[in-house]
Short mmCIF file of C-alpha atoms in Angstrom, two decimals:
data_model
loop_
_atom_site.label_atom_id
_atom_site.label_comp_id
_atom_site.label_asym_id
_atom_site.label_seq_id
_atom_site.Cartn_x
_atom_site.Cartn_y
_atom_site.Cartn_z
CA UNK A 1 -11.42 -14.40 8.93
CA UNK A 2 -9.98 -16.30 5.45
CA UNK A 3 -6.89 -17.46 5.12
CA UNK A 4 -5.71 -18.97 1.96
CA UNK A 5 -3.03 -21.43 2.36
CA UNK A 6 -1.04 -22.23 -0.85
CA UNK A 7 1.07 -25.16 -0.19
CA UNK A 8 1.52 -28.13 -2.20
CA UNK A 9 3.04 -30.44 0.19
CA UNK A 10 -0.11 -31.95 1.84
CA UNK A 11 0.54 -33.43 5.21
CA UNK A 12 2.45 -30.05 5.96
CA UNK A 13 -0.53 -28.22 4.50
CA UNK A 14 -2.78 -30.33 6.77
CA UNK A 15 -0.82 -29.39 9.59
CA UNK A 16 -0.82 -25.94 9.02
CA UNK A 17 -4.74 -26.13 8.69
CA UNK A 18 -4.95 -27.33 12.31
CA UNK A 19 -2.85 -25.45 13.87
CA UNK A 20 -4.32 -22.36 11.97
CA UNK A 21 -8.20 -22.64 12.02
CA UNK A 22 -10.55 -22.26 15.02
CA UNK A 23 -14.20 -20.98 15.07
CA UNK A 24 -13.15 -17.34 13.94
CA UNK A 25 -10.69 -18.16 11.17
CA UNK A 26 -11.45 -20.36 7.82
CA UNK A 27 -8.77 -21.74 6.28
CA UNK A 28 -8.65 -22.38 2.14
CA UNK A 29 -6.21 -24.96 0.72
CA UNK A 30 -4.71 -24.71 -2.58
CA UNK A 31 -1.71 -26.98 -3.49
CA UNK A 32 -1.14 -25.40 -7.24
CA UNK A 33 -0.82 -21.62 -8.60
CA UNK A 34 -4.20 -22.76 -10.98
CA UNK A 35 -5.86 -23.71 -7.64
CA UNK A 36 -4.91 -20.76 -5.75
CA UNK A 37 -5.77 -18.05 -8.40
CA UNK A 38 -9.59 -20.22 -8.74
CA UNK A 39 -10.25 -19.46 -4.57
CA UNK A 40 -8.85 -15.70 -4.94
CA UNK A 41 -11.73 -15.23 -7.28
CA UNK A 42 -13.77 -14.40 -3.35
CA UNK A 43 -12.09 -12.49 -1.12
CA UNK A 44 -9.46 -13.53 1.69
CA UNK A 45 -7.54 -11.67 4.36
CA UNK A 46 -4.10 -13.05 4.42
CA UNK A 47 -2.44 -15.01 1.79
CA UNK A 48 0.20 -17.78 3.06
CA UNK A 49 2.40 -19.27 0.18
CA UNK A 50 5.05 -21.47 -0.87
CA UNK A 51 7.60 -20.77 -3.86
CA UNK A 52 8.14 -23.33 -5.29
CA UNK A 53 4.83 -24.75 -6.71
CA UNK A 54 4.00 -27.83 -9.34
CA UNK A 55 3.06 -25.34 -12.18
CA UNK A 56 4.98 -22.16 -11.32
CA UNK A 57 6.46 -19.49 -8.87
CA UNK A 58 4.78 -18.26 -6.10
CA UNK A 59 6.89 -15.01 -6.44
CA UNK A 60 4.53 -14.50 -9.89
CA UNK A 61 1.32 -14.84 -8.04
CA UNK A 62 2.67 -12.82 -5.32
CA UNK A 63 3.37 -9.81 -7.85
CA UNK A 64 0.03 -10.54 -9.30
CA UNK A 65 -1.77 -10.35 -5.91
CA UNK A 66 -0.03 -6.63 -5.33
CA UNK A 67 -1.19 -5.45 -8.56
CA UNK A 68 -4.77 -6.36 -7.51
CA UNK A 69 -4.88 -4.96 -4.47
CA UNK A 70 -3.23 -4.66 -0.56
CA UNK A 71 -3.91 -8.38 0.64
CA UNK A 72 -1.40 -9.49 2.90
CA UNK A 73 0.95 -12.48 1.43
CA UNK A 74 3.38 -14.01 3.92
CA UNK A 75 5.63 -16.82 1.83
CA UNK A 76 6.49 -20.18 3.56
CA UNK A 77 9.22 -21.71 1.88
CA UNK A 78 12.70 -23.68 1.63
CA UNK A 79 14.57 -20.85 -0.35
CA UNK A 80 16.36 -19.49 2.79
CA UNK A 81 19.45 -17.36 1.03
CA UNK A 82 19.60 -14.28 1.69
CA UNK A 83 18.67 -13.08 -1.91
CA UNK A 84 15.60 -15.09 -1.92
CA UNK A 85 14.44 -13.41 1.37
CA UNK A 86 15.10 -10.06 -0.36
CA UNK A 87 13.37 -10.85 -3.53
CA UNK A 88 10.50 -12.22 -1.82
CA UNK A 89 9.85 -9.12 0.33
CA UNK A 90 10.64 -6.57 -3.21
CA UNK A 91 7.90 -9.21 -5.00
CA UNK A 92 5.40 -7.26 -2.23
CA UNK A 93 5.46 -10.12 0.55
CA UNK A 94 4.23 -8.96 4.15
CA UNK A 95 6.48 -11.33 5.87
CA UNK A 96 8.62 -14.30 4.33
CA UNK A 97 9.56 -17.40 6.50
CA UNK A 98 11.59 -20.27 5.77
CA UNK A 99 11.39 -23.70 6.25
CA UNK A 100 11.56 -25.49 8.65
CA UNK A 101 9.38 -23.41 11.02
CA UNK A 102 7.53 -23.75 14.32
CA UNK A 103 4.15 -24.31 14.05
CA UNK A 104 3.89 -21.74 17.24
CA UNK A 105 5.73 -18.90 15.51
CA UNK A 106 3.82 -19.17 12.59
CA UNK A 107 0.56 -18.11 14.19
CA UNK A 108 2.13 -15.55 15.75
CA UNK A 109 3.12 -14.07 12.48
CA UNK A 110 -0.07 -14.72 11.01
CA UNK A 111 -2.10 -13.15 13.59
CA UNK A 112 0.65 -10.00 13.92
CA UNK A 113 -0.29 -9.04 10.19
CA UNK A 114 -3.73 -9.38 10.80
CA UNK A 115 -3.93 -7.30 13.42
CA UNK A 116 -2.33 -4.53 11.41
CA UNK A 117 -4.99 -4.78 9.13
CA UNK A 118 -7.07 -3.37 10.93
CA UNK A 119 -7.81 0.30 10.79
CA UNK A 120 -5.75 2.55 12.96
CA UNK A 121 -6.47 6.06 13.63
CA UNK A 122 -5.15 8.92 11.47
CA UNK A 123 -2.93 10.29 14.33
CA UNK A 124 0.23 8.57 15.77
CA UNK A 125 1.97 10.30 19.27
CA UNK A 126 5.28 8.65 20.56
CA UNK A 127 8.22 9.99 22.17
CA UNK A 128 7.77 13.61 21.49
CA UNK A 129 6.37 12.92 18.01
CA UNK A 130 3.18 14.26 16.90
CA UNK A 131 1.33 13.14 13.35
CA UNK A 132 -2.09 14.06 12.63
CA UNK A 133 -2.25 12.78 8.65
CA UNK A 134 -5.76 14.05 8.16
CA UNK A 135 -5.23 17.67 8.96
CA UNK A 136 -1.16 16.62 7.31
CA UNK A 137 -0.28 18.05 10.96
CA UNK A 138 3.46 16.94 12.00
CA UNK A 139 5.57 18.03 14.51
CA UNK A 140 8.80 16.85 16.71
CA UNK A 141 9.63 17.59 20.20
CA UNK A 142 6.86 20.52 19.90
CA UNK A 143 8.44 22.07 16.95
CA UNK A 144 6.00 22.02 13.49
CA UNK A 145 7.41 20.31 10.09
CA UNK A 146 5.63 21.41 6.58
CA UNK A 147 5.98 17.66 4.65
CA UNK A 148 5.26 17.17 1.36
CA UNK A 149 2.75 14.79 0.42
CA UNK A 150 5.51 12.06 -1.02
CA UNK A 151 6.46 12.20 2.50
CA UNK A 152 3.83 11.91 4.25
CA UNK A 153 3.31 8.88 2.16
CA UNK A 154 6.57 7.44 3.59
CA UNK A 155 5.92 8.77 7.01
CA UNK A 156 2.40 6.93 6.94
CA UNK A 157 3.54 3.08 5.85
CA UNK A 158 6.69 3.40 8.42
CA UNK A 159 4.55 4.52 10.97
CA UNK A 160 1.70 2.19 10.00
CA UNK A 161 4.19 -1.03 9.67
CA UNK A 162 5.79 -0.15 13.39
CA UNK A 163 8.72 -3.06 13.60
CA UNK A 164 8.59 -4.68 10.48
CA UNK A 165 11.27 -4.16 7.53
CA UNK A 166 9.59 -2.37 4.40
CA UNK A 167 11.43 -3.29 0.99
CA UNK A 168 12.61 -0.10 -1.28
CA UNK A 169 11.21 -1.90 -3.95
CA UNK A 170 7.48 -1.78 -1.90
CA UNK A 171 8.01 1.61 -0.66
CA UNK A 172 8.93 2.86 -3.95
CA UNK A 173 5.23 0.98 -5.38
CA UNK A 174 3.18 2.36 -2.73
CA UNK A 175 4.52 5.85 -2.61
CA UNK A 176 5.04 6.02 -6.54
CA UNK A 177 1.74 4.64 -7.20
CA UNK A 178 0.40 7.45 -9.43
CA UNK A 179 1.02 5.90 -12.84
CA UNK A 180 4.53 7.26 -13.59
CA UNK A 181 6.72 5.13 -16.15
CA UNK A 182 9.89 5.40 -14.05
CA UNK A 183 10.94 6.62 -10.95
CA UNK A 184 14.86 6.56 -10.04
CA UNK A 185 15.36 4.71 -6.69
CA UNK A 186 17.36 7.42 -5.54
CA UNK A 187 13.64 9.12 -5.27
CA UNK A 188 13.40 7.38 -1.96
CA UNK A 189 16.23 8.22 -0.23
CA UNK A 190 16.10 11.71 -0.86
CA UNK A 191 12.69 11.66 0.51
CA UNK A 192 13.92 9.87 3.77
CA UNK A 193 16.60 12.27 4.34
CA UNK A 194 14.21 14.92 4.04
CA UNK A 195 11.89 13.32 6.63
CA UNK A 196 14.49 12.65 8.63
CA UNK A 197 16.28 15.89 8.41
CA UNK A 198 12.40 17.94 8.95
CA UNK A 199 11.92 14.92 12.07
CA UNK A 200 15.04 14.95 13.79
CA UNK A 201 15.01 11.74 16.07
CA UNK A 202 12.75 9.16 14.42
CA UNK A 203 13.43 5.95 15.12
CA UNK A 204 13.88 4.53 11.06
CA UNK A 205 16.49 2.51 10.77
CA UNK A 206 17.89 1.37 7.42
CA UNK A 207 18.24 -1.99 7.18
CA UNK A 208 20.87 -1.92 4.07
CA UNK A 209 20.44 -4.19 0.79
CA UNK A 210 16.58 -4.02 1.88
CA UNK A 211 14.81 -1.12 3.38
CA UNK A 212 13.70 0.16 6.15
CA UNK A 213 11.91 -0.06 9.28
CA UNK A 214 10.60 1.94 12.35
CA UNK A 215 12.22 0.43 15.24
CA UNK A 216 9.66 1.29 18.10
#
């Protein structure tokens, strides 16, 4: 496992590293955005980075990162308004935690998204709920649901990110990923009322001024 810390004060960088690596998990320190975007040239599995850097934004390399691909970015940083936690997460952050933070919690963040990285099985059962997304299968309390596939694509990331908050912004990039110029964000609530209205019961709550999130 390859984490790439990006981080430009050094003795909390430093600290971070020990607290971080072990025999199973490598830990790469950058302490600029030049530095950082030289290691991503070989692949990593989680991405943890500051904002405010020497020679930029971390929020730019974070956009860059989600352009190139699914990585998982969690930010560490001092910006702790609220608007700076929700343009972090709409940037395409996993997970955004401000400073000061317990070294303690931090690993358990980190190793929460990795685990999710994993690959999960195609079908999902809870609480009366049924999802089979290869055979696009879906049911509630034993009653059958026809989704469409812009759906299914919301369905899938809620289900797949199980008590974590997804950004509209990310939702609307994942599920519009198809090359269209412009898509309206009322696009995505329409499609969660339909879900909601064809799943009666799911347990999505929206977390307003961000997104949403599947509570169980």
């Amino acid at each position: 496992m390859t984490i790439l810390l990006v981080e430009d004060d050094r003795t909390l960088s430093n600290g971070i590293v020990l607290s971080l690596k072990d025999e199973k998990t490598e830990v790469l320190q950058a302490f600029s955005l030049a530095e950082a975007r030289e290691l991503l040239q070989r692949p990593v599995d989680l991405i943890l980075l500051d904002i405010n850097l020497p020679d930029g934004s971390g929020l730019t390399l974070c956009r860059e990162i989600r352009q190139a691909g699914s990585t998982p970015v969690i930010f560490l940083t001092a910006n702790d308004m609220e608007v700076d936690i929700v343009t972090g997460l709409e940037s395409g952050a996993d997970d955004y935690i401000t400073k000061p933070f317990s070294l303690m919690v931090l690993r358990a963040r980190v190793n929460a998204i990795l685990r999710r990285q994993k690959p999960e099985p195609d079908t999902f059962q809870q609480d009366g709920f049924s999802f089979d997304f290869e055979r696009m299968q879906f049911s509630a309390g034993g009653r059958t649901a026809e989704l469409s596939k812009t759906e299914q694509k919301l369905l899938r990331l809620l289900v797949r990110n199980r008590g974590n908050t997804l950004s509209r912004g990310m939702l609307i990039d994942r599920i519009w990923s198809d090359g269209a110029e412009f898509v309206d964000e009322n696009a995505l609530s329409v499609t969660m009322r339909r879900l909601r209205e064809k799943l009666p019961g799911i347990p999505v709550k929206t977390v307003y001024g961000i997104g949403y999130v599947w509570e169980k």
